[in-house]
Short mmCIF file of C-alpha atoms and ligand atoms in Angstrom, two decimals:
data_model
loop_
_atom_site.label_atom_id
_atom_site.label_comp_id
_atom_site.label_asym_id
_atom_site.label_seq_id
_atom_site.Cartn_x
_atom_site.Cartn_y
_atom_site.Cartn_z
CA MET C 21 -82.09 11.03 23.44
CA SER C 22 -82.00 10.51 27.19
CA ILE C 23 -79.25 8.52 28.82
CA ASP C 24 -81.72 5.68 29.43
CA THR C 25 -82.26 5.02 25.75
CA ALA C 26 -78.80 5.83 24.42
CA HIS C 27 -77.42 2.35 24.95
CA ALA C 28 -77.37 -0.77 22.77
CA PRO C 29 -79.67 -3.74 23.54
CA ASP C 30 -76.85 -5.21 25.67
CA TRP C 31 -76.68 -1.85 27.51
CA THR C 32 -73.11 -1.14 26.45
CA ILE C 33 -72.07 2.40 25.60
CA PRO C 34 -68.81 3.85 24.36
CA GLN C 35 -66.53 4.50 27.35
CA ASP C 36 -65.75 7.94 25.87
CA TRP C 37 -62.27 7.86 27.41
CA GLU C 38 -61.42 11.14 25.70
CA GLY C 39 -64.30 12.76 27.60
CA TYR C 40 -62.74 12.40 31.06
CA THR C 41 -61.41 15.61 32.59
CA ALA C 42 -58.05 16.05 34.30
CA ALA C 43 -59.97 16.11 37.59
CA ASP C 44 -61.58 12.72 36.75
CA HIS C 45 -58.16 11.18 36.12
CA ALA C 46 -56.82 12.77 39.31
CA THR C 47 -59.66 11.17 41.31
CA TRP C 48 -58.65 7.77 39.94
CA THR C 49 -55.00 8.29 40.75
CA THR C 50 -55.75 9.48 44.29
CA LEU C 51 -57.87 6.41 44.95
CA TYR C 52 -55.36 4.12 43.25
CA GLU C 53 -52.44 5.34 45.31
CA ARG C 54 -54.38 5.10 48.56
CA GLN C 55 -55.52 1.54 47.94
CA ALA C 56 -52.27 0.31 46.39
CA ALA C 57 -50.43 1.40 49.55
CA LEU C 58 -52.93 -0.40 51.78
CA LEU C 59 -53.27 -3.72 49.95
CA PRO C 60 -49.87 -5.47 50.18
CA GLY C 61 -50.24 -7.98 53.03
CA ARG C 62 -54.04 -7.59 52.88
CA ALA C 63 -55.13 -8.51 49.36
CA CYS C 64 -54.39 -12.02 48.11
CA ASN C 65 -51.43 -12.66 45.81
CA GLU C 66 -53.70 -13.35 42.83
CA TYR C 67 -55.23 -9.89 43.17
CA LEU C 68 -51.89 -8.13 43.65
CA ALA C 69 -50.31 -9.92 40.68
CA GLY C 70 -53.32 -8.98 38.54
CA LEU C 71 -53.12 -5.35 39.58
CA ARG C 72 -49.44 -5.22 38.62
CA ALA C 73 -50.06 -6.97 35.29
CA LEU C 74 -52.77 -4.48 34.30
CA ASP C 75 -50.58 -1.42 34.93
CA ILE C 76 -53.47 0.96 35.69
CA SER C 77 -51.90 3.37 38.17
CA ARG C 78 -52.01 6.54 36.07
CA GLY C 79 -55.52 7.85 35.48
CA ILE C 80 -58.72 6.11 34.43
CA PRO C 81 -57.77 3.19 32.16
CA ASP C 82 -58.86 3.15 28.52
CA PHE C 83 -61.06 0.02 28.30
CA ARG C 84 -59.69 -0.74 24.82
CA LEU C 85 -56.15 -1.12 26.14
CA LEU C 86 -57.35 -2.83 29.31
CA SER C 87 -59.35 -5.36 27.29
CA ASP C 88 -56.33 -6.08 25.07
CA LYS C 89 -54.31 -7.05 28.15
CA LEU C 90 -57.12 -9.03 29.73
CA LEU C 91 -58.00 -10.86 26.50
CA ALA C 92 -54.40 -12.04 26.23
CA LEU C 93 -54.39 -13.26 29.86
CA THR C 94 -57.78 -14.95 30.33
CA GLY C 95 -60.00 -14.12 27.35
CA TRP C 96 -62.05 -11.54 29.25
CA GLN C 97 -62.94 -8.02 28.09
CA VAL C 98 -64.20 -4.91 29.87
CA VAL C 99 -67.20 -3.14 28.32
CA ALA C 100 -68.65 0.20 29.38
CA VAL C 101 -72.19 0.56 30.76
CA PRO C 102 -73.97 3.60 32.22
CA GLY C 103 -74.20 2.06 35.73
CA LEU C 104 -76.15 -0.90 37.08
CA VAL C 105 -77.77 -2.91 34.29
CA PRO C 106 -80.72 -5.39 34.37
CA GLU C 107 -79.78 -8.74 35.87
CA ASP C 108 -80.26 -10.86 32.75
CA ILE C 109 -78.10 -8.43 30.76
CA PHE C 110 -75.40 -8.55 33.43
CA PHE C 111 -75.39 -12.36 33.54
CA ASP C 112 -75.25 -12.61 29.75
CA HIS C 113 -72.15 -10.42 29.71
CA LEU C 114 -70.44 -12.55 32.35
CA ALA C 115 -71.39 -15.78 30.58
CA ASN C 116 -69.58 -14.38 27.52
CA ARG C 117 -66.51 -13.26 29.47
CA ARG C 118 -67.35 -9.56 29.26
CA PHE C 119 -67.20 -7.53 32.46
CA PRO C 120 -69.59 -4.55 32.39
CA ALA C 121 -67.98 -1.55 34.08
CA GLY C 122 -69.57 1.82 34.85
CA ASN C 123 -67.81 4.49 32.81
CA PHE C 124 -68.39 7.35 35.27
CA ILE C 125 -66.17 8.24 38.21
CA ARG C 126 -67.26 9.43 41.64
CA ARG C 127 -67.08 13.10 42.61
CA PRO C 128 -64.20 14.26 44.81
CA ASP C 129 -66.59 14.52 47.79
CA GLN C 130 -67.48 10.80 47.37
CA LEU C 131 -63.98 9.33 47.70
CA ASP C 132 -64.93 7.14 50.64
CA TYR C 133 -68.44 6.07 49.86
CA LEU C 134 -70.87 5.91 47.00
CA GLU C 135 -73.92 3.76 46.34
CA GLU C 136 -73.57 2.93 42.65
CA PRO C 137 -70.43 1.18 41.43
CA ASP C 138 -68.24 3.58 39.43
CA VAL C 139 -65.26 2.90 37.20
CA PHE C 140 -62.92 2.77 40.18
CA HIS C 141 -64.89 0.09 41.99
CA ASP C 142 -65.56 -1.86 38.82
CA VAL C 143 -62.08 -1.75 37.32
CA PHE C 144 -59.74 -1.50 40.32
CA GLY C 145 -61.96 -3.79 42.38
CA HIS C 146 -63.00 -6.48 39.90
CA VAL C 147 -60.66 -6.60 36.95
CA PRO C 148 -57.41 -7.69 38.68
CA MET C 149 -59.06 -10.95 39.82
CA LEU C 150 -60.21 -11.56 36.24
CA THR C 151 -56.53 -12.01 35.29
CA ASP C 152 -56.55 -15.19 37.40
CA PRO C 153 -57.57 -18.18 35.22
CA VAL C 154 -59.52 -19.90 37.98
CA PHE C 155 -61.41 -16.81 39.07
CA ALA C 156 -62.03 -15.94 35.42
CA ASP C 157 -63.79 -19.29 34.98
CA TYR C 158 -65.76 -18.80 38.18
CA MET C 159 -67.15 -15.46 37.00
CA GLN C 160 -68.20 -16.89 33.66
CA ALA C 161 -69.90 -19.84 35.37
CA TYR C 162 -71.65 -17.43 37.72
CA GLY C 163 -73.13 -15.65 34.69
CA ARG C 164 -74.61 -18.89 33.40
CA GLY C 165 -75.74 -19.76 36.93
CA GLY C 166 -77.47 -16.39 37.23
CA LEU C 167 -79.60 -17.01 34.17
CA ARG C 168 -80.48 -20.42 35.59
CA ALA C 169 -81.35 -19.04 39.04
CA MET C 170 -83.77 -16.61 37.38
CA GLN C 171 -85.63 -19.57 35.84
CA PHE C 172 -85.93 -21.13 39.29
CA GLY C 173 -87.04 -17.86 40.88
CA ARG C 174 -84.03 -18.13 43.24
CA LEU C 175 -81.95 -15.16 42.19
CA PRO C 176 -82.15 -13.56 45.66
CA ASN C 177 -80.33 -16.64 47.00
CA LEU C 178 -77.73 -16.80 44.25
CA ALA C 179 -77.03 -13.07 44.60
CA ARG C 180 -75.76 -13.83 48.10
CA LEU C 181 -73.09 -16.06 46.60
CA TYR C 182 -71.90 -13.18 44.42
CA TRP C 183 -71.99 -10.82 47.33
CA TYR C 184 -70.07 -13.01 49.77
CA THR C 185 -67.47 -14.13 47.21
CA VAL C 186 -66.96 -11.73 44.30
CA GLU C 187 -67.69 -8.60 46.36
CA PHE C 188 -66.75 -9.43 49.96
CA GLY C 189 -64.80 -12.68 49.87
CA LEU C 190 -61.83 -13.55 52.08
CA LEU C 191 -59.27 -16.25 51.33
CA ARG C 192 -57.35 -18.37 53.82
CA THR C 193 -53.61 -18.51 53.13
CA ASP C 194 -50.62 -19.77 55.13
CA ALA C 195 -49.76 -16.13 55.85
CA GLY C 196 -53.25 -15.41 57.24
CA LEU C 197 -56.56 -14.23 55.85
CA ARG C 198 -56.41 -12.23 52.62
CA ILE C 199 -58.97 -10.21 50.66
CA TYR C 200 -60.14 -11.10 47.17
CA GLY C 201 -63.55 -9.35 47.14
CA ALA C 202 -63.91 -6.26 44.96
CA GLY C 203 -66.10 -4.39 47.43
CA ILE C 204 -63.32 -4.68 50.00
CA VAL C 205 -60.22 -3.99 47.89
CA SER C 206 -61.82 -0.87 46.42
CA SER C 207 -62.68 0.54 49.88
CA GLY C 208 -60.15 2.10 52.22
CA GLY C 209 -62.28 1.60 55.30
CA GLU C 210 -63.38 -1.93 54.58
CA SER C 211 -59.95 -3.21 53.54
CA ARG C 212 -58.94 -2.55 57.15
CA PHE C 213 -62.23 -3.51 58.79
CA ALA C 214 -62.69 -6.82 56.96
CA LEU C 215 -59.39 -8.21 58.25
CA ASP C 216 -58.62 -6.35 61.47
CA ASP C 217 -61.82 -5.31 63.21
CA PRO C 218 -63.13 -7.54 66.04
CA SER C 219 -66.74 -6.73 65.14
CA PRO C 220 -67.65 -8.96 62.15
CA ASN C 221 -67.95 -12.74 62.11
CA ARG C 222 -65.52 -14.56 59.82
CA ILE C 223 -66.79 -18.01 58.88
CA GLY C 224 -65.55 -20.79 56.61
CA PHE C 225 -67.32 -20.75 53.25
CA SER C 226 -70.12 -23.22 52.77
CA LEU C 227 -72.34 -22.95 49.72
CA ARG C 228 -75.64 -23.79 51.45
CA ARG C 229 -74.80 -21.48 54.33
CA VAL C 230 -74.04 -18.54 52.06
CA LEU C 231 -77.19 -18.99 49.96
CA ARG C 232 -79.21 -18.65 53.18
CA THR C 233 -77.45 -15.59 54.59
CA PRO C 234 -78.78 -12.09 53.82
CA TYR C 235 -76.34 -9.22 53.37
CA ARG C 236 -76.27 -5.48 53.85
CA ILE C 237 -75.49 -3.00 51.12
CA ASP C 238 -75.41 0.15 53.26
CA ASP C 239 -72.42 -0.40 55.54
CA PHE C 240 -69.49 -2.69 56.40
CA GLN C 241 -70.44 -6.37 56.40
CA GLN C 242 -71.43 -8.18 59.60
CA VAL C 243 -70.11 -11.49 58.31
CA TYR C 244 -67.38 -12.50 55.88
CA PHE C 245 -66.97 -15.97 54.40
CA VAL C 246 -63.50 -17.44 54.02
CA ILE C 247 -62.70 -19.74 51.09
CA GLU C 248 -59.93 -22.35 51.30
CA SER C 249 -58.66 -21.58 47.81
CA LEU C 250 -59.91 -20.25 44.48
CA PRO C 251 -59.89 -23.73 42.89
CA ALA C 252 -61.96 -25.02 45.84
CA LEU C 253 -64.51 -22.25 45.26
CA LEU C 254 -64.68 -23.03 41.56
CA ASP C 255 -65.05 -26.73 42.24
CA GLU C 256 -67.79 -26.33 44.84
CA THR C 257 -69.91 -24.12 42.60
CA VAL C 258 -69.30 -25.20 39.01
CA ASN C 259 -69.51 -28.91 39.80
CA THR C 260 -72.66 -28.61 41.91
CA ASP C 261 -76.10 -28.71 40.34
CA PHE C 262 -77.94 -25.91 42.13
CA ALA C 263 -81.42 -27.15 41.13
CA PRO C 264 -81.87 -29.45 44.16
CA LEU C 265 -80.38 -26.77 46.38
CA TYR C 266 -82.90 -24.23 45.14
CA GLU C 267 -85.70 -26.68 45.96
CA GLU C 268 -84.35 -27.20 49.48
CA LEU C 269 -84.02 -23.46 50.02
CA ALA C 270 -87.70 -22.93 49.33
CA ASN C 271 -88.40 -24.69 52.64
CA LEU C 272 -85.54 -23.35 54.73
CA PRO C 273 -85.53 -20.04 56.63
CA ASP C 274 -82.79 -17.47 56.11
CA ILE C 275 -79.99 -17.44 58.67
CA PRO C 276 -79.92 -14.14 60.61
CA ILE C 277 -77.01 -12.07 59.38
CA ALA C 278 -74.91 -12.19 62.56
CA ALA C 279 -75.80 -15.74 63.65
CA ILE C 280 -73.23 -18.45 64.24
CA GLU C 281 -74.48 -21.92 63.32
CA GLN C 282 -73.36 -25.10 65.07
CA THR C 283 -71.83 -26.39 61.83
CA ASP C 284 -69.91 -23.18 61.08
CA HIS C 285 -66.14 -23.20 60.89
CA VAL C 286 -65.58 -20.05 62.91
CA TYR C 287 -62.45 -17.98 62.26
CA THR C 288 -63.74 -15.01 64.26
CA HIS C 289 -66.79 -14.88 66.49
CA GLY C 290 -67.30 -11.15 66.09
CA THR C 291 -68.40 -8.76 68.82
CA GLN C 292 -70.85 -7.03 66.38
CA HIS C 293 -70.01 -3.81 68.23
CA TYR C 294 -69.63 -1.89 64.99
CA ALA C 295 -73.03 -2.97 63.67
CA ALA C 296 -74.68 -2.23 67.03
CA ALA C 297 -73.33 1.32 67.00
CA HIS C 298 -74.38 2.14 63.40
N1 LIG S 246 -73.53 -24.90 39.03
C1 LIG S 246 -74.50 -23.84 39.20
C2 LIG S 246 -75.92 -24.30 38.81
O1 LIG S 246 -76.15 -25.46 38.60
C3 LIG S 246 -74.11 -22.59 38.44
C4 LIG S 246 -73.06 -21.77 39.12
C5 LIG S 246 -71.72 -21.90 38.84
C6 LIG S 246 -73.44 -20.81 40.01
C7 LIG S 246 -70.78 -21.10 39.44
C8 LIG S 246 -72.51 -20.00 40.60
C9 LIG S 246 -71.18 -20.13 40.32
O2 LIG S 246 -76.82 -23.51 38.74
FE1 LIG S 247 -68.90 -4.81 42.28
#
């Protein structure tokens, strides 16, 4: 049987934790130590508390033990998948408080960049935030919202919300901007760039604005959106019916990725030097 057919209808596979080599575990630990040293003062407190609670510093976590901890905290589980899964399958997992995580780990020559999310991105990046009760509810609601967006033919818009929050979100705190996005916390380069570099725009989160803003998957972001708090994010999304928004969006153009709109709350008007040079 090929790898494409060896999964269940929900695309889950056994993690096969026993199958990891010593080199696989060493890759995890190298990445863990690098990011854990970088994140205090950069990642938000909710993320850092979650990372501590999960206790995943020594080698690739066994999803069974990880899920036990997470279930006790917020009722979420981590299930193994071979890589990216079809959108409806992904949303159904989220709607049922299951986070699908790739079970493979990057090669040693891919420490800094890889295209498909591996177990380090998925677990180190995403799972700590799932220990936060508010974020845990947001992710579940996003799963339901994804299935709904598909019915409206507006998934490309909703995907931008995931991208600019779950993957690349920043949070305003009294101590300054902090990272909560998984794509940032799991990347050495971007956890510096997202907060410190003068190049990208940093703009206050607005739901309509985000749904209209395209994103790039091949390099550091040109714009980051800053939420006021996790409860504010949950409130603005869960308690908004997206159906009228989706109708509006059908008649509105996208906003160019590096544009600043008159109504934006601008934290940083970026130089875009980085994007211009890459
Ligand atoms: N409230 C949204 C809708 O009506 C669903 C949603 C919730 C989407 C949370 C994203 C995040 O479709
Ligand atoms: Fe991700």
